[in-house]
Coordinates of C-alpha atoms and ligand atoms in Angstrom, one line a residue:
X1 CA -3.8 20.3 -13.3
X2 CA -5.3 16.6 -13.7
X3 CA -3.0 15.6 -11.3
X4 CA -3.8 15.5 -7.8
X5 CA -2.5 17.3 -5.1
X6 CA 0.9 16.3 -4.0
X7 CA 1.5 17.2 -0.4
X8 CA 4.9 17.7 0.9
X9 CA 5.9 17.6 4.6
X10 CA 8.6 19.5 5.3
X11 CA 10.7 18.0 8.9
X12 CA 13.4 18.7 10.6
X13 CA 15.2 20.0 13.4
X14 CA 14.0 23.9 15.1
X15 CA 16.2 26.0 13.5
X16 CA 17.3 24.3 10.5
X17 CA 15.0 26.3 8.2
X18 CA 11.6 24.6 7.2
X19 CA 9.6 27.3 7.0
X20 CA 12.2 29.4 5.1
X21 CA 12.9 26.2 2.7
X22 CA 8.8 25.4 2.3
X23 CA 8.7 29.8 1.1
X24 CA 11.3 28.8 -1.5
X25 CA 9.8 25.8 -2.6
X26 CA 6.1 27.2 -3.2
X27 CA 7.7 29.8 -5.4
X28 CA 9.7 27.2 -7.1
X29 CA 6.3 24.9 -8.0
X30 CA 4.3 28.2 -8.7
X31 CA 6.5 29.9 -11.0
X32 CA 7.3 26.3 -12.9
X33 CA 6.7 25.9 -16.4
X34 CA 6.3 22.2 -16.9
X35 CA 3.1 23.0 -16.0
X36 CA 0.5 25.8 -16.7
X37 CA -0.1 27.3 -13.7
X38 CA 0.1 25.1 -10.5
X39 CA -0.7 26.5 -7.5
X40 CA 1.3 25.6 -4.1
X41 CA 0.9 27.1 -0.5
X42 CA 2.5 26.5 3.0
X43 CA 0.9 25.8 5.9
X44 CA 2.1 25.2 9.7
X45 CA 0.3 22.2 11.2
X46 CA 1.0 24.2 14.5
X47 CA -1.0 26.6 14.0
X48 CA -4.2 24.4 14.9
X49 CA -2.5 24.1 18.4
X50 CA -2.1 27.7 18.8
X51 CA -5.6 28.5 17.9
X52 CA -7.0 25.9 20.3
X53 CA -5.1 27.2 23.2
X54 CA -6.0 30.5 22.1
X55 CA -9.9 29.7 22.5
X56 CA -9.4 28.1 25.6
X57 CA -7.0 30.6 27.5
X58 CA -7.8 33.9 26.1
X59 CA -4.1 34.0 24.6
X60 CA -4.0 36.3 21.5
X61 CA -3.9 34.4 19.1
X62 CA -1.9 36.5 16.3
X63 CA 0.7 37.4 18.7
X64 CA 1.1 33.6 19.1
X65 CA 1.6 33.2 15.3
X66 CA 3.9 36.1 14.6
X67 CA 5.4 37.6 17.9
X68 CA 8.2 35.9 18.6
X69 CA 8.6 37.3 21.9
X70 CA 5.3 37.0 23.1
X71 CA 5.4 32.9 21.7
X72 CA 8.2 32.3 24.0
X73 CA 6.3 33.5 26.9
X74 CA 3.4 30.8 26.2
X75 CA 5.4 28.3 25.4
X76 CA 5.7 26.1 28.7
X77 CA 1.7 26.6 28.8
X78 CA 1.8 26.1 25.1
X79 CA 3.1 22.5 25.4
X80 CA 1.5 21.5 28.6
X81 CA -2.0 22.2 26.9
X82 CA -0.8 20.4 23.4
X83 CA 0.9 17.2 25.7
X84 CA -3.0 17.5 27.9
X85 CA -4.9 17.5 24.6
X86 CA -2.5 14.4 22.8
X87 CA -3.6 12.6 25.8
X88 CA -7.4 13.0 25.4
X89 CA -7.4 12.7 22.1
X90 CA -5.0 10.1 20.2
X91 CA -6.0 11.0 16.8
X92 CA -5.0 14.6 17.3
X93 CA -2.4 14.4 14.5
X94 CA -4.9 12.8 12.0
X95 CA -7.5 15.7 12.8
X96 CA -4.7 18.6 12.2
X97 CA -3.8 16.8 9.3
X98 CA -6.8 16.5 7.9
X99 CA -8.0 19.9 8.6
X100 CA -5.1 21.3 6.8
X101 CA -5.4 19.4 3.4
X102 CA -9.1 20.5 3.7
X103 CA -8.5 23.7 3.9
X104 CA -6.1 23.7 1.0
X105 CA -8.5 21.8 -2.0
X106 CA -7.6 24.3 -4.0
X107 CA -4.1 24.1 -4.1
X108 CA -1.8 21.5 -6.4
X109 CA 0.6 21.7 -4.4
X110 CA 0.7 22.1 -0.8
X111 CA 3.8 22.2 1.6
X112 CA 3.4 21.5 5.7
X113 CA 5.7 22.3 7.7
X114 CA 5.8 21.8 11.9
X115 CA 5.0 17.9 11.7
X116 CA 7.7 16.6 14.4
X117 CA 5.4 12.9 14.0
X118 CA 7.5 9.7 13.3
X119 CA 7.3 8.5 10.2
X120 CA 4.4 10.9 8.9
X121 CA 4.2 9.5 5.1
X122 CA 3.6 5.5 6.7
X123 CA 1.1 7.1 8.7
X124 CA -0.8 9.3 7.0
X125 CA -1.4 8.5 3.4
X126 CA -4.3 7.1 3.9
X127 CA -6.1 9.5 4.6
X128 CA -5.1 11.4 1.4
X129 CA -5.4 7.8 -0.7
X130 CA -5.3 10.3 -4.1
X131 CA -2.5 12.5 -3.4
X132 CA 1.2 11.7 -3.3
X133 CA 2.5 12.1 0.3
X134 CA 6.4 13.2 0.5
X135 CA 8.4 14.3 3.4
X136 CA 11.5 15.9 2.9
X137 CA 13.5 16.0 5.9
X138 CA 15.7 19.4 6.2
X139 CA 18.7 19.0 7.8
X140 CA 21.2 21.6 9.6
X141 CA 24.4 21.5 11.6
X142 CA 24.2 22.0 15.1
X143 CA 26.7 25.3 14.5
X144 CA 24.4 26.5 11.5
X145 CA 21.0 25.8 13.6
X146 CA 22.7 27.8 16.4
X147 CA 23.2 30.4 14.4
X148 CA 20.1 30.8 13.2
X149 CA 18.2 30.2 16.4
X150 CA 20.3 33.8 17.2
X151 CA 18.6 35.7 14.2
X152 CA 15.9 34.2 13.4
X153 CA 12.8 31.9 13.7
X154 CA 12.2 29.1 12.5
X155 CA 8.2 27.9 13.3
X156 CA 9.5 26.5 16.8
X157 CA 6.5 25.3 18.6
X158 CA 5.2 22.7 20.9
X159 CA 5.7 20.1 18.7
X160 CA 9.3 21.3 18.4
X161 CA 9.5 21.6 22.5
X162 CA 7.9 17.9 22.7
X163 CA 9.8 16.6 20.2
X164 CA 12.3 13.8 21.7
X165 CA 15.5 15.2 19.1
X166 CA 15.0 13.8 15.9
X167 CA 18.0 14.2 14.4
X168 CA 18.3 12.0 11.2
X169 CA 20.7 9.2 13.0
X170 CA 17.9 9.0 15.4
X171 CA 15.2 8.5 13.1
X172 CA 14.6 5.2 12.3
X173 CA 12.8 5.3 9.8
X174 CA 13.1 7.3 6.4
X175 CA 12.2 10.2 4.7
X176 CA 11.5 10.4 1.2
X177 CA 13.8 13.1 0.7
X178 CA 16.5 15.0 2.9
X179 CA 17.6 18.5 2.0
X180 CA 21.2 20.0 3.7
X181 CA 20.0 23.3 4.4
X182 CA 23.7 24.6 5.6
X183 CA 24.1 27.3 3.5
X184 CA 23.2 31.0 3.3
X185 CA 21.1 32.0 0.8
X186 CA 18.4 30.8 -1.4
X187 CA 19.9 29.0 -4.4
X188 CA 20.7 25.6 -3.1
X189 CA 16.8 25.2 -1.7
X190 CA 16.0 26.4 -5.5
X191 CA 18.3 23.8 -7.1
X192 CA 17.2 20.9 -5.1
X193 CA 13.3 21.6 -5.5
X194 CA 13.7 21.9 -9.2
X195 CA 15.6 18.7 -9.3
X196 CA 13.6 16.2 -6.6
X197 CA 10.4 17.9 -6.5
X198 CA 9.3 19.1 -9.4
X199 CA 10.1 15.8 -11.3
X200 CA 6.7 14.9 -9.2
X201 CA 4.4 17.3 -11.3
X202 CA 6.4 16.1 -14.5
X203 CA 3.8 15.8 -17.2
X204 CA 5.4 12.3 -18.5
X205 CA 3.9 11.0 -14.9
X206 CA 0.3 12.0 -15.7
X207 CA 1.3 10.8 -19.1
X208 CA 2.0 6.8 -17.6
X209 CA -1.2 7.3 -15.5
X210 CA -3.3 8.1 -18.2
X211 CA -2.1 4.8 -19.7
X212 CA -3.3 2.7 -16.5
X213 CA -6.9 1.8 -17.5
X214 CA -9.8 1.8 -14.9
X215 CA -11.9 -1.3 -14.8
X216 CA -15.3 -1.2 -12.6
X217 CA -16.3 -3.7 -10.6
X218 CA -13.2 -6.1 -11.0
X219 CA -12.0 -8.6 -9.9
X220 CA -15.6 -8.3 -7.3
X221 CA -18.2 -5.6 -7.6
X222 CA -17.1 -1.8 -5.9
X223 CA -13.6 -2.7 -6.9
X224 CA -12.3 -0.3 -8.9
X225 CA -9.6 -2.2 -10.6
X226 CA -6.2 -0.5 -11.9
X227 CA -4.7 -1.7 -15.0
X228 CA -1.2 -1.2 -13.6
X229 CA 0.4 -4.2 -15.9
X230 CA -1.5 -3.5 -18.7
X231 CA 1.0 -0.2 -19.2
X232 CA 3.2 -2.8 -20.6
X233 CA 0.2 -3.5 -23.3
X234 CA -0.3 0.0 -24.0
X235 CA 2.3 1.6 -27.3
X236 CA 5.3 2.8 -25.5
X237 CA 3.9 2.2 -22.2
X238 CA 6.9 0.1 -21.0
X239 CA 10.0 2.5 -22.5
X240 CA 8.3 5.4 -20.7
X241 CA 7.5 3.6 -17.3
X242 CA 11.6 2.4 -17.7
X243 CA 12.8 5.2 -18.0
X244 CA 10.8 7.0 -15.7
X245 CA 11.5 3.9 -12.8
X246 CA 15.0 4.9 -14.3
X247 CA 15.0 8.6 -13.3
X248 CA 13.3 8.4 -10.5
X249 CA 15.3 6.8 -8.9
X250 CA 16.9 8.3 -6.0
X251 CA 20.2 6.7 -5.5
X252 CA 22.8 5.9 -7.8
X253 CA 22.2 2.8 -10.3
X254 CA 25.8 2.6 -10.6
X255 CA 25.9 1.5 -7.4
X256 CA 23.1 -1.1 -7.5
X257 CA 24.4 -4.9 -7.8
X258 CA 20.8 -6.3 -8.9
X259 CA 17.4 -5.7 -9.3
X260 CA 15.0 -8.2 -7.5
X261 CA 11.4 -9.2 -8.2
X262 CA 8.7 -11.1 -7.7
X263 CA 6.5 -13.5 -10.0
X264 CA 4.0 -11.8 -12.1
X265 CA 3.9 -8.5 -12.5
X266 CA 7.3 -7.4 -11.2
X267 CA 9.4 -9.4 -13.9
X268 CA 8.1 -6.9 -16.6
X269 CA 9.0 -3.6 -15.2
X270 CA 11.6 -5.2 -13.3
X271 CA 13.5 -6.9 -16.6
X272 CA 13.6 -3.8 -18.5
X273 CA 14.5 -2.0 -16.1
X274 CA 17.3 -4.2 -15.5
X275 CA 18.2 -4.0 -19.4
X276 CA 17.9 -0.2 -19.7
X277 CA 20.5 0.3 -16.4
X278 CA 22.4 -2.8 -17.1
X279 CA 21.9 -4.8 -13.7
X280 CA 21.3 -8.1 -13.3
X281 CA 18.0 -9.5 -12.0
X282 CA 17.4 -11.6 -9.5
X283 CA 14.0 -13.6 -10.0
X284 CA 11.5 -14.7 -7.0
X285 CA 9.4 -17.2 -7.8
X286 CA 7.0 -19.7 -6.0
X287 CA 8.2 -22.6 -4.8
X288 CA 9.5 -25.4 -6.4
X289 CA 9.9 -23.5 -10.3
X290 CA 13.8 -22.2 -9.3
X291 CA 16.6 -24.8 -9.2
X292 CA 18.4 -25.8 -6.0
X293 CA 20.1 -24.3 -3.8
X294 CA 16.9 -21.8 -2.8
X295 CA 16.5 -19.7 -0.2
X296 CA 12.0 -19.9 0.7
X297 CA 9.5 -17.9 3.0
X298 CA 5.8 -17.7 3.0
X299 CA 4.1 -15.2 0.8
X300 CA 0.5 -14.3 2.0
X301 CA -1.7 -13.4 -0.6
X302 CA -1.9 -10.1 -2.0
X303 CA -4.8 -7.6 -1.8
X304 CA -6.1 -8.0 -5.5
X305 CA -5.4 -11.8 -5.2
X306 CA -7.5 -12.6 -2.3
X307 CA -10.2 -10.6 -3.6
X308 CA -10.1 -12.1 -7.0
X309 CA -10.0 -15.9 -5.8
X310 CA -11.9 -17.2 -2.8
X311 CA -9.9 -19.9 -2.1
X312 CA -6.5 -17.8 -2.3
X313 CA -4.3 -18.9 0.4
X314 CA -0.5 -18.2 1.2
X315 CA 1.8 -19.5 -0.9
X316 CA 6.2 -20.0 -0.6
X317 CA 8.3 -17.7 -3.1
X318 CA 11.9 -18.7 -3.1
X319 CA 14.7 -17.0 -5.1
X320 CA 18.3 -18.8 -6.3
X321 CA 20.4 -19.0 -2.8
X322 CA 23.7 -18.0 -4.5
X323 CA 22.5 -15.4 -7.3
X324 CA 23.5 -12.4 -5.8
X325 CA 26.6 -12.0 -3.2
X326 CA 26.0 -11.5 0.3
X327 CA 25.4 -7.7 1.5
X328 CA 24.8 -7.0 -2.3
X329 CA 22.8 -3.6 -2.5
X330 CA 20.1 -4.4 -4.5
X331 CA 16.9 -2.3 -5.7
X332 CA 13.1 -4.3 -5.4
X333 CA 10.6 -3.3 -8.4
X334 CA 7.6 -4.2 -8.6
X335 CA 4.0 -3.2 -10.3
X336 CA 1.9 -2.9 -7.4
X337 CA 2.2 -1.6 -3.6
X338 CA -1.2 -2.1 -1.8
X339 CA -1.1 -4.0 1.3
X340 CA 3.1 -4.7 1.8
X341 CA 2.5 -8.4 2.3
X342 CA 4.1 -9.2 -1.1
X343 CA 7.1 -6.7 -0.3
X344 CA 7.8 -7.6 3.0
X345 CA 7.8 -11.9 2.0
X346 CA 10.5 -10.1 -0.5
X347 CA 12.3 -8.0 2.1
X348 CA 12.2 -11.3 4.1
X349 CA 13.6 -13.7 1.2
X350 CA 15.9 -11.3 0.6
X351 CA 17.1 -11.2 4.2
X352 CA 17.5 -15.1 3.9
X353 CA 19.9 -14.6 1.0
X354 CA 22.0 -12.6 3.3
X355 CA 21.1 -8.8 2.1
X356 CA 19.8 -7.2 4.4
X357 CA 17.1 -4.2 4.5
X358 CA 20.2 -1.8 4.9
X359 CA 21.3 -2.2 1.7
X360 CA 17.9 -2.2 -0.4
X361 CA 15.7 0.1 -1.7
X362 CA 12.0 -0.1 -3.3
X363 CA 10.5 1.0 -7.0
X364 CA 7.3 0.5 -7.4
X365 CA 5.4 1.8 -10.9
X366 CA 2.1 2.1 -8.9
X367 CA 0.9 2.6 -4.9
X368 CA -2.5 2.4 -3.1
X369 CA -2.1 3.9 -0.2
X370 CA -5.6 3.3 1.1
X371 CA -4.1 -0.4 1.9
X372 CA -1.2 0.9 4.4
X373 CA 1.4 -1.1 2.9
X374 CA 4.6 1.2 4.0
X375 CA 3.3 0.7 7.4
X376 CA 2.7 -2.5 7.4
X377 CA 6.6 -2.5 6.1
X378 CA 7.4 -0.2 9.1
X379 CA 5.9 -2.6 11.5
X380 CA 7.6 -5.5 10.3
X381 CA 11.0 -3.8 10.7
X382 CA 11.2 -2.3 7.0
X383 CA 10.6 1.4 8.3
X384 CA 14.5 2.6 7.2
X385 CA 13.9 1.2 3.6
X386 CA 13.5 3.9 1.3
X387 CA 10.3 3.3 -1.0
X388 CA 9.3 5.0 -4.5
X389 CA 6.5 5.1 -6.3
X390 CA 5.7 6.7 -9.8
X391 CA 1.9 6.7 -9.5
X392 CA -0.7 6.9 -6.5
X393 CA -4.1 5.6 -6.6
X394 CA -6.9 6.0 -4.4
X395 CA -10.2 3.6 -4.1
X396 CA -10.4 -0.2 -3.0
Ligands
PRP401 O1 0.9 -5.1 -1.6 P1 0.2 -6.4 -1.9 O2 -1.2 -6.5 -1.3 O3 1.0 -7.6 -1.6 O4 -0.1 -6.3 -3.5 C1 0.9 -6.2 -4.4 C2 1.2 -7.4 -5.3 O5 -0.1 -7.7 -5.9 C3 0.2 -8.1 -7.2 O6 0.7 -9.4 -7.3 P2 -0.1 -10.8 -7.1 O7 0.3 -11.4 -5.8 O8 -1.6 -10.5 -7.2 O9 0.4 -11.7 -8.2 P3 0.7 -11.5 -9.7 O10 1.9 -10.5 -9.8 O11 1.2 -12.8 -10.1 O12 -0.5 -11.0 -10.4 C4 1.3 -7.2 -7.6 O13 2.1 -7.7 -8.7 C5 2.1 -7.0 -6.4 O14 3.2 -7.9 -6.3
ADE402 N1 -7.8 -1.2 -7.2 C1 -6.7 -1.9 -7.5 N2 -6.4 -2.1 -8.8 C2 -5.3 -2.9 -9.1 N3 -4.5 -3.4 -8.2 C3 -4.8 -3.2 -6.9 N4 -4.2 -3.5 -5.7 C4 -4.9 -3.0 -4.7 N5 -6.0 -2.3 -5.1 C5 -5.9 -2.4 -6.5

């Protein structure tokens, strides 16, 4: 596969059946004809824990992975040890992580399951900058999850035990997908990986990728530019970036009062877009081009712009106060996601015009996730907005 490797983290309550769902999905990506032959694998991120508190206690270690019994004994030491080593070492989540995805280059595909982290994707796709980071949350009722803590497990762990209840009402921030795992039975875990996550390893993505030229040393020498706009250039670029921004979407356009974005490079995905699912636009522009009444905040520069300009500097965008009612739910596109800063000025623009970040979601056609833009959104109170990307690029 050209692609890269898509890592999925697979969250959720104990008991409302990650592990079970992350066996079904592997078999759904392996057995998957889009493609030739991916590969896909699970993997706990608990496991690491286990083993370390193995070496240092003399615990068995393969009776902590598969004997229930014997797991439930260890526990209470079991999270003590994992609360001790969080406390000597900060980055012990980064480590585990990134010993995981190391030990899984040669898989396409490659599901995790017993992450209990906040708002692991903001966090953590950096350090995978070429690989599409997803969590899909699973989600149970209490009276299902009880029911299943009676017959089976379900990967509890320390993390699990530490874990302060994350229920989805308490999270407060946003998965990229959540799956209702409240019935028996494999078929409903089949239907929704063969609708949400295989779209990922669609060969129409790697398709819109392979139009995205790479320029070297642009706009400054060891930049390796992305041609992101210059889809549009390319023959049928923009109908099959449309209509992928189109399917991709995760919510329902018919509920979708407008589609907002931002001077260049969002107007061209963003109006056709808006043609193809018959929604209005709402255009953001710098100050002073849009006719009174405007709503204005300050726009810092962008990644690519600061490097391509020394003297960039921050600039205004303002948007039409009136073009779109109050509490409207409106969809942002843009071209580009690198360091937020043009996202959040629009979250914040937006939130002048009276919509707030409740009632918006994000396309974008391309993401670099080595600039940290979702956390960046996270931090500034953006955490909860749910944010799509087609393509993921690595480098500068
Ligand atoms: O996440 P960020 O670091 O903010 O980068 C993303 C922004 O960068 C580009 O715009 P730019 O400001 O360069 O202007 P342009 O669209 O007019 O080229 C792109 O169109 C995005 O809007
Ligand atoms: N390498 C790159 N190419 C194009 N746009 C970008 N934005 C941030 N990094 C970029």
């Amino acid at each position: 596969m050209e692609q890269k490797l898509i890592i999925i983290l697979v969250t959720g309550e104990s008991c409302a059946g990650k592990d079970y769902c992350a066996d079904v999905w592997v078999s759904v990506f392996i057995r998957c004809h889009i493609h030739r032959s991916l590969t896909a694998r699970a993997v706990s991120i608990s496991d690491a824990i286990k083993r370390e508190y193995a070496a240092a206690t003399g615990a068995d270690l393969s009776r902590l992975l598969w004997d229930r019994a014997y797991k439930e004994q260890h526990r209470p030491a079991l999270t003590t040890f994992f609360q001790g080593e969080v406390r000597q070492r900060p980055r012990l989540l980064e480590e585990h992580f990134q010993n995981v995805v190391y030990g899984a280059v040669d898989v396409d595909v490659l599901l995790i399951t017993g992450m209990r982290d906040e708002a692991p994707v903001a966090t953590l796709s950096h350090l995978v900058p070429d690989s599409r980071l997803l969590e899909v949350h699973v989600q149970a009722s209490e009276q299902t999850r009880r029911i299943r803590r009676g017959c089976h497990g379900d990967g509890d762990d320390n993390r699990d035990s530490n874990n302060n209840g994350s229920n989805l009402t308490a999270l407060d921030y946003r998965p990229s997908l959540i799956f209702d795992n409240d019935t028996t039975g494999n078929e409903a875990a089949k239907r929704f990986a063969e609708y949400h996550l295989l779209p990922f390893v669609h060969e129409d993505l790697q398709r819109l990728a392979n139009m995205v030229r790479q320029v070297p040393d642009f706009p400054r020498p060891g930049i390796e530019f992305r041609h992101v706009l210059g889809i549009s250039q390319q023959p049928g670029g923009l109908a099959l970036c449309t209509s992928l921004l189109q399917t991709h979407f995760t919510g329902d356009w018919a509920k979708v009062d407008a589609v907002a974005c931002c001077e260049v490079g969002g107007f061209v995905y963003a109006s056709a877009l808006a043609s193809r699912v018959d929604v209005p636009l709402v255009l953001i522009r710098e100050a002073g081009k849009l006719p009174p009444p405007t709503v204005s905040v300050i726009k810092p520069t962008s990644h690519i712009t600061s490097l391509a300009s020394n003297n960039s500097k921050e600039k205004r965008i303002e948007m039409e106060r009136d073009v779109v009612p109050k509490c409207a739910s409106v969809v942002v596109v843009d071209d580009v996601l690198s360091t937020g800063e043009t996202l959040c000025a629009v979250l914040q623009l937006l939130n002048e015009a009276g919509i707030g970040a409740e009632d918006v979601s994000i396309m974008v056609v391309a993401e670099f996730p080595v600039h940290r833009g979702r956390e960046l959104l996270r931090q500034r109170g953006f955490g909860r907005i749910n944010i799509q990307s087609l393509l993921v690029f690595g480098g500068a």
